[in-house]
């Protein structure tokens, strides 16, 4: 699909015109580079019937593209100071609904009552993990999530067994993450300290680990990663308050060598182990 090209938003002049200063505390690094904006919407692969939830529209540079390509955009912005500028930029687009609030305190199911939707956002870095968790653990999970994240965080989320982390597992259990583009720090105003990546997560219809085992899985994974240097036998025994022999027996029953470390396990192995732990808990 050919992407629209819009005249770039003159971020510095808009900030000046409205007497605004980017807030560091709210992670305000505004995108002013059209190529970067097009790479984000291209990763989202929007269809004309799509509903989009944007988090942190800022001054509206990404929102304009979303409004042109999708049927509707719900944009949640925490900073009320930005609304006069945001409303002026978005005045020509009738399919945008602006909501003032903290995304972490709003229920996605209430924001997107029709259900089928995508999330596209250039988020503050410090809320990346919390937002991903909030969306994936909600009753209304999106179909796809496209986010700009720190390059290093994108690498961690897309990790393979050997370098897994709690963050990688908690994304990969719900969907398939891919890094789609690189965005240099200079594409933002003010520029952040590090470059970014466009991360795209296609969400599965059902999580890899069945819903009935998800609590057991997250309890295991948290225990396993809480003491990364320890063997699974020891970290699970300490974290789940099991006798070492019991942790060892559970691992053996799942076909996992008890001296392995949490970062080496595949999702399939966590799934089998979750079944074993569930059985231990219910006995
Ligand atoms: N999307 C805009 C862009 O690309 O130019 C702005 C991106 S800026 C990195 C992040 C935006 O998220 C800011 O406008 C900030 O005020 C907003 N924000 C920060 N925390 C938020 C939260 N908890 N809920 C909603 N918006 C938030």
Short mmCIF file of C-alpha atoms and ligand atoms in Angstrom, two decimals:
data_model
loop_
_atom_site.label_atom_id
_atom_site.label_comp_id
_atom_site.label_asym_id
_atom_site.label_seq_id
_atom_site.Cartn_x
_atom_site.Cartn_y
_atom_site.Cartn_z
CA UNK A 1 0.00 0.00 0.00
CA UNK A 2 1.38 3.45 -0.82
CA UNK A 3 1.65 5.60 2.28
CA UNK A 4 0.49 9.20 2.41
CA UNK A 5 3.16 11.85 2.83
CA UNK A 6 2.11 14.76 5.01
CA UNK A 7 4.01 18.02 5.47
CA UNK A 8 6.17 17.47 8.59
CA UNK A 9 4.86 18.98 11.82
CA UNK A 10 7.10 21.84 12.87
CA UNK A 11 7.41 20.62 16.44
CA UNK A 12 9.61 23.43 17.77
CA UNK A 13 7.40 26.13 16.34
CA UNK A 14 4.20 24.48 17.69
CA UNK A 15 5.78 24.22 21.14
CA UNK A 16 6.80 27.87 20.96
CA UNK A 17 3.38 28.99 19.67
CA UNK A 18 1.56 27.29 22.58
CA UNK A 19 4.17 28.20 25.20
CA UNK A 20 4.99 24.53 25.85
CA UNK A 21 8.18 22.82 26.98
CA UNK A 22 8.64 19.07 26.45
CA UNK A 23 8.27 17.32 29.81
CA UNK A 24 11.15 14.96 30.59
CA UNK A 25 9.11 13.36 33.34
CA UNK A 26 6.42 12.35 30.81
CA UNK A 27 9.00 11.08 28.31
CA UNK A 28 8.09 13.70 25.72
CA UNK A 29 10.29 13.17 22.67
CA UNK A 30 8.17 14.23 19.71
CA UNK A 31 8.62 12.62 16.30
CA UNK A 32 9.16 15.12 13.52
CA UNK A 33 10.69 12.89 10.85
CA UNK A 34 8.30 11.77 8.12
CA UNK A 35 10.36 8.74 7.18
CA UNK A 36 10.22 7.46 10.77
CA UNK A 37 6.46 8.10 10.93
CA UNK A 38 5.95 6.20 7.69
CA UNK A 39 8.04 3.29 8.97
CA UNK A 40 5.80 3.03 12.04
CA UNK A 41 2.54 3.06 10.07
CA UNK A 42 4.00 0.72 7.48
CA UNK A 43 4.80 -1.80 10.26
CA UNK A 44 1.19 -1.48 11.47
CA UNK A 45 -0.06 -2.46 7.98
CA UNK A 46 -3.39 -0.71 8.59
CA UNK A 47 -6.58 -1.54 6.63
CA UNK A 48 -9.29 1.06 5.98
CA UNK A 49 -11.70 -0.71 8.37
CA UNK A 50 -9.22 -0.85 11.28
CA UNK A 51 -9.75 0.74 14.70
CA UNK A 52 -6.56 2.04 16.30
CA UNK A 53 -5.71 2.86 19.90
CA UNK A 54 -2.83 5.33 20.06
CA UNK A 55 -1.12 5.93 23.39
CA UNK A 56 0.52 9.32 23.94
CA UNK A 57 -0.34 11.24 20.75
CA UNK A 58 1.73 14.22 21.96
CA UNK A 59 1.33 16.93 19.31
CA UNK A 60 -0.40 14.56 16.88
CA UNK A 61 2.30 13.81 14.31
CA UNK A 62 1.66 10.05 14.27
CA UNK A 63 -2.07 10.49 14.87
CA UNK A 64 -2.47 12.28 11.50
CA UNK A 65 -1.11 9.26 9.63
CA UNK A 66 -3.25 6.86 11.63
CA UNK A 67 -6.36 8.97 10.94
CA UNK A 68 -5.68 8.89 7.20
CA UNK A 69 -5.11 5.14 7.05
CA UNK A 70 -7.60 3.67 9.55
CA UNK A 71 -11.35 3.93 10.12
CA UNK A 72 -11.01 5.40 13.61
CA UNK A 73 -8.37 6.43 16.11
CA UNK A 74 -8.79 6.64 19.88
CA UNK A 75 -5.82 8.59 21.23
CA UNK A 76 -5.10 8.64 24.98
CA UNK A 77 -2.87 11.48 26.17
CA UNK A 78 -1.97 12.10 29.80
CA UNK A 79 -0.70 15.67 29.50
CA UNK A 80 -3.62 18.12 29.44
CA UNK A 81 -1.28 21.01 28.51
CA UNK A 82 -0.89 19.51 25.01
CA UNK A 83 -4.61 19.43 24.18
CA UNK A 84 -5.00 22.90 22.56
CA UNK A 85 -2.12 22.17 20.14
CA UNK A 86 -3.23 18.57 19.62
CA UNK A 87 -6.83 19.57 18.90
CA UNK A 88 -5.69 22.20 16.41
CA UNK A 89 -3.46 19.75 14.53
CA UNK A 90 -6.16 17.12 14.42
CA UNK A 91 -9.10 19.42 13.60
CA UNK A 92 -9.27 18.25 9.94
CA UNK A 93 -9.61 14.59 10.99
CA UNK A 94 -13.16 13.63 11.99
CA UNK A 95 -12.32 10.03 12.89
CA UNK A 96 -10.09 10.84 15.89
CA UNK A 97 -11.36 10.65 19.46
CA UNK A 98 -9.07 12.24 22.05
CA UNK A 99 -9.16 10.97 25.62
CA UNK A 100 -7.28 12.63 28.45
CA UNK A 101 -5.95 10.09 30.93
CA UNK A 102 -3.28 7.65 32.02
CA UNK A 103 -3.37 4.55 29.82
CA UNK A 104 -2.30 2.40 32.76
CA UNK A 105 -5.44 3.42 34.66
CA UNK A 106 -7.84 2.95 31.74
CA UNK A 107 -9.38 -0.36 30.74
CA UNK A 108 -8.68 -1.22 27.05
CA UNK A 109 -12.01 -3.09 26.93
CA UNK A 110 -13.81 0.16 27.78
CA UNK A 111 -11.70 2.29 25.44
CA UNK A 112 -12.21 -0.08 22.51
CA UNK A 113 -15.64 -1.65 23.13
CA UNK A 114 -15.94 -3.06 19.58
CA UNK A 115 -13.07 -5.45 20.42
CA UNK A 116 -10.98 -5.83 17.29
CA UNK A 117 -8.26 -3.16 17.32
CA UNK A 118 -4.56 -2.40 16.91
CA UNK A 119 -2.28 -0.35 19.15
CA UNK A 120 0.20 2.02 17.51
CA UNK A 121 2.31 4.28 19.71
CA UNK A 122 5.50 6.19 20.25
CA UNK A 123 5.59 5.66 24.00
CA UNK A 124 7.74 7.06 26.78
CA UNK A 125 10.46 4.44 27.26
CA UNK A 126 9.90 4.05 30.98
CA UNK A 127 6.34 2.75 30.57
CA UNK A 128 7.02 0.30 27.70
CA UNK A 129 6.91 -2.89 29.79
CA UNK A 130 4.00 -1.73 31.94
CA UNK A 131 1.94 -0.78 28.86
CA UNK A 132 2.66 -4.07 27.09
CA UNK A 133 1.61 -5.98 30.21
CA UNK A 134 -1.50 -3.81 30.65
CA UNK A 135 -2.60 -4.49 27.06
CA UNK A 136 -1.78 -8.18 26.93
CA UNK A 137 -3.33 -9.01 30.29
CA UNK A 138 -6.53 -7.09 29.54
CA UNK A 139 -9.78 -8.82 28.63
CA UNK A 140 -9.60 -7.05 25.24
CA UNK A 141 -6.17 -7.83 23.81
CA UNK A 142 -5.32 -5.95 20.59
CA UNK A 143 -4.71 -7.81 17.32
CA UNK A 144 -1.33 -6.18 16.83
CA UNK A 145 0.89 -3.82 18.83
CA UNK A 146 3.35 -1.50 17.08
CA UNK A 147 5.61 0.52 19.37
CA UNK A 148 8.78 2.54 19.19
CA UNK A 149 11.02 1.17 21.91
CA UNK A 150 14.67 1.51 22.86
CA UNK A 151 16.72 -0.59 20.46
CA UNK A 152 18.12 -2.69 23.30
CA UNK A 153 14.62 -3.40 24.68
CA UNK A 154 13.41 -4.55 21.24
CA UNK A 155 16.34 -6.98 21.13
CA UNK A 156 15.47 -8.30 24.59
CA UNK A 157 11.80 -8.79 23.70
CA UNK A 158 12.65 -10.72 20.51
CA UNK A 159 15.24 -12.95 22.28
CA UNK A 160 15.58 -16.68 21.62
CA UNK A 161 16.13 -19.45 24.24
CA UNK A 162 19.58 -18.86 25.74
CA UNK A 163 18.87 -15.18 26.25
CA UNK A 164 15.27 -15.19 27.40
CA UNK A 165 14.04 -12.85 30.15
CA UNK A 166 10.78 -12.38 32.01
CA UNK A 167 9.96 -9.51 29.60
CA UNK A 168 10.60 -11.66 26.48
CA UNK A 169 8.50 -14.51 27.87
CA UNK A 170 5.63 -12.26 28.89
CA UNK A 171 5.41 -10.90 25.34
CA UNK A 172 6.13 -14.12 23.43
CA UNK A 173 3.49 -16.06 25.33
CA UNK A 174 0.85 -13.78 23.75
CA UNK A 175 2.31 -13.00 20.34
CA UNK A 176 5.15 -12.99 17.81
CA UNK A 177 7.48 -9.99 18.20
CA UNK A 178 9.58 -8.66 15.35
CA UNK A 179 11.82 -5.63 14.98
CA UNK A 180 10.68 -3.82 11.85
CA UNK A 181 12.79 -0.65 11.54
CA UNK A 182 15.50 1.41 13.13
CA UNK A 183 14.75 5.02 14.14
CA UNK A 184 17.72 7.27 14.88
CA UNK A 185 17.56 9.54 17.93
CA UNK A 186 17.61 12.59 15.61
CA UNK A 187 14.09 11.74 14.36
CA UNK A 188 12.75 13.05 17.71
CA UNK A 189 12.65 16.47 19.31
CA UNK A 190 14.31 16.67 21.76
CA UNK A 191 16.48 13.70 20.72
CA UNK A 192 16.62 10.89 23.32
CA UNK A 193 19.99 9.47 24.39
CA UNK A 194 19.61 6.22 22.44
CA UNK A 195 18.26 5.06 19.07
CA UNK A 196 14.89 3.33 18.82
CA UNK A 197 13.40 0.36 17.02
CA UNK A 198 9.90 -0.17 15.69
CA UNK A 199 8.65 -3.30 17.43
CA UNK A 200 5.65 -5.13 15.98
CA UNK A 201 3.90 -7.87 17.97
CA UNK A 202 1.24 -9.92 16.19
CA UNK A 203 -1.01 -11.26 18.92
CA UNK A 204 -2.13 -14.91 18.76
CA UNK A 205 -5.82 -15.75 19.03
CA UNK A 206 -4.91 -17.82 22.13
CA UNK A 207 -1.75 -17.53 24.27
CA UNK A 208 0.91 -20.25 23.72
CA UNK A 209 0.30 -21.37 27.30
CA UNK A 210 -3.39 -22.15 27.94
CA UNK A 211 -5.28 -19.63 30.09
CA UNK A 212 -5.77 -22.27 32.80
CA UNK A 213 -1.99 -22.53 33.22
CA UNK A 214 -1.06 -18.83 32.91
CA UNK A 215 -0.97 -18.13 36.66
CA UNK A 216 1.25 -21.15 37.23
CA UNK A 217 3.45 -20.09 34.29
CA UNK A 218 3.96 -16.52 35.53
CA UNK A 219 4.65 -17.71 39.10
CA UNK A 220 7.28 -20.13 37.73
CA UNK A 221 8.85 -17.59 35.39
CA UNK A 222 9.05 -14.91 38.12
CA UNK A 223 10.68 -17.39 40.49
CA UNK A 224 13.03 -18.66 37.76
CA UNK A 225 14.23 -15.18 36.77
CA UNK A 226 14.33 -13.71 40.27
CA UNK A 227 17.73 -15.30 40.86
CA UNK A 228 19.10 -15.57 37.35
CA UNK A 229 22.49 -16.93 38.33
CA UNK A 230 21.00 -19.87 40.17
CA UNK A 231 20.07 -23.19 38.63
CA UNK A 232 16.34 -23.71 38.10
CA UNK A 233 16.32 -26.29 40.89
CA UNK A 234 17.47 -23.64 43.36
CA UNK A 235 15.62 -20.59 42.03
CA UNK A 236 12.29 -22.45 41.80
CA UNK A 237 12.75 -24.01 45.21
CA UNK A 238 13.47 -20.58 46.79
CA UNK A 239 10.90 -18.61 44.79
CA UNK A 240 8.02 -21.08 45.05
CA UNK A 241 8.83 -22.26 48.58
CA UNK A 242 9.28 -25.88 47.50
CA UNK A 243 11.78 -28.32 48.96
CA UNK A 244 14.81 -28.59 46.62
CA UNK A 245 14.01 -32.26 46.03
CA UNK A 246 10.44 -31.36 45.08
CA UNK A 247 11.62 -28.69 42.60
CA UNK A 248 14.05 -31.20 41.12
CA UNK A 249 11.31 -33.83 40.78
CA UNK A 250 8.99 -31.34 39.05
CA UNK A 251 11.72 -30.34 36.58
CA UNK A 252 12.60 -33.95 35.88
CA UNK A 253 8.93 -34.77 35.26
CA UNK A 254 8.89 -31.95 32.66
CA UNK A 255 12.03 -33.41 31.02
CA UNK A 256 14.16 -30.40 32.07
CA UNK A 257 17.64 -30.83 33.48
CA UNK A 258 17.46 -29.25 37.00
CA UNK A 259 20.85 -27.52 36.59
CA UNK A 260 19.67 -25.44 33.64
CA UNK A 261 19.02 -21.70 34.06
CA UNK A 262 15.77 -19.86 33.38
CA UNK A 263 17.07 -17.99 30.30
CA UNK A 264 17.71 -21.26 28.43
CA UNK A 265 14.13 -22.59 28.45
CA UNK A 266 11.86 -22.39 25.41
CA UNK A 267 8.20 -21.46 25.74
CA UNK A 268 7.27 -25.08 25.00
CA UNK A 269 9.39 -26.18 27.98
CA UNK A 270 7.76 -23.55 30.22
CA UNK A 271 4.39 -24.87 29.08
CA UNK A 272 5.19 -28.46 30.11
CA UNK A 273 6.70 -27.22 33.38
CA UNK A 274 3.58 -25.12 34.07
CA UNK A 275 1.45 -28.26 33.76
CA UNK A 276 3.70 -30.04 36.27
CA UNK A 277 3.63 -27.11 38.71
CA UNK A 278 -0.15 -26.88 38.47
CA UNK A 279 -0.32 -30.56 39.40
CA UNK A 280 2.03 -29.99 42.41
CA UNK A 281 -0.12 -27.05 43.56
CA UNK A 282 -3.40 -28.93 43.36
CA UNK A 283 -2.10 -32.08 45.12
N1 LIG B 1 3.29 10.28 19.78
C1 LIG B 1 3.93 11.58 19.89
C2 LIG B 1 5.01 11.69 18.87
O1 LIG B 1 5.37 10.66 18.31
O2 LIG B 1 5.48 12.78 18.60
C3 LIG B 1 4.50 11.82 21.30
C4 LIG B 1 5.46 10.78 21.79
S1 LIG B 1 6.15 11.07 23.38
C5 LIG B 1 7.52 9.92 23.30
C6 LIG B 1 5.11 10.19 24.50
C7 LIG B 1 3.75 10.82 24.80
O3 LIG B 1 3.07 9.98 25.75
C8 LIG B 1 3.80 12.18 25.42
O4 LIG B 1 2.90 13.04 24.74
C9 LIG B 1 3.36 11.98 26.89
O5 LIG B 1 2.72 13.10 27.45
C10 LIG B 1 2.42 10.79 26.73
N2 LIG B 1 2.28 9.97 27.96
C11 LIG B 1 3.21 9.76 28.92
N3 LIG B 1 2.72 8.90 29.85
C12 LIG B 1 1.46 8.58 29.46
C13 LIG B 1 0.44 7.74 30.02
N4 LIG B 1 0.64 7.06 31.15
N5 LIG B 1 -0.74 7.63 29.36
C14 LIG B 1 -0.95 8.32 28.20
N6 LIG B 1 -0.01 9.12 27.63
C15 LIG B 1 1.17 9.25 28.24
#
